[in-house]
Amino acid sequence: MDKTPWVDQDECISCGLCIDNLPDVFRFADNGKAEVYAPAAAAEEIIQQEAIDICPVSCIHWQ
Ligand code: SF4
């Protein structure tokens, strides 16, 4: 995998959409914000479409 997704937790509003769509990649951290725990568990295009593109505050990024 060339790119790794990460969540800017300062911006995350804990809506849960990324976790609902891709529970194998995202989960709630102890602080109630989303985090990436298995970045290779879905293809990049799926992460782009099912998480990054639908995050209401656009706080999921590639690094
Ligand atoms: S979709 Fe965005 S705002 Fe919602 S839980 Fe995931 S990272 Fe946070």
XYZ file of C-alpha atoms and ligand atoms in Angstrom:
71
model
C 0.000 0.000 0.000
C 1.482 3.302 -1.106
C -0.763 5.556 0.956
C -2.008 5.224 4.514
C -5.245 6.837 5.717
C -5.304 8.707 9.011
C -7.921 10.615 10.950
C -7.339 14.173 12.139
C -8.988 13.653 15.516
C -9.057 17.386 16.253
C -11.635 17.681 13.474
C -13.533 14.352 13.827
C -17.099 14.819 15.132
C -17.544 11.095 15.978
C -20.419 10.624 13.526
C -19.387 7.006 12.950
C -19.938 6.938 9.180
C -16.434 5.709 8.368
C -16.727 3.014 11.037
C -20.167 1.917 9.838
C -18.897 1.629 6.259
C -15.469 0.135 6.954
C -15.366 -1.473 10.401
C -12.320 -3.506 9.392
C -10.316 -0.299 8.890
C -11.756 2.289 11.295
C -12.839 2.119 14.937
C -13.574 4.475 17.790
C -10.512 5.223 19.901
C -10.712 5.551 23.678
C -11.226 9.299 23.258
C -14.415 8.718 21.228
C -12.862 9.862 17.958
C -12.344 7.645 14.911
C -8.957 6.095 14.262
C -7.423 3.883 11.611
C -6.338 0.551 13.050
C -5.993 -1.595 9.941
C -5.115 0.609 6.953
C -4.512 -2.366 4.643
C -7.870 -4.014 5.361
C -9.537 -2.332 2.381
C -8.398 -1.167 -1.034
C -7.382 2.473 -1.414
C -10.276 3.236 -3.755
C -12.740 1.752 -1.271
C -11.320 3.812 1.586
C -11.506 6.871 -0.637
C -15.144 6.254 -1.618
C -16.560 4.801 1.599
C -14.757 6.944 4.166
C -12.783 9.913 2.884
C -15.401 11.108 0.408
C -18.310 10.778 2.879
C -16.723 12.157 6.058
C -18.884 15.217 6.811
C -15.946 17.262 8.052
C -13.340 15.905 5.592
C -10.957 14.923 8.367
C -9.682 11.639 6.878
C -6.509 12.143 4.877
C -3.828 10.178 3.076
C -0.248 10.249 4.220
S -16.660 9.971 9.102
Fe -15.213 11.591 9.731
S -16.254 12.703 11.389
Fe -17.318 10.752 11.126
S -16.354 9.373 12.630
Fe -15.291 9.091 10.652
S -13.547 10.500 10.729
Fe -14.981 11.148 12.345
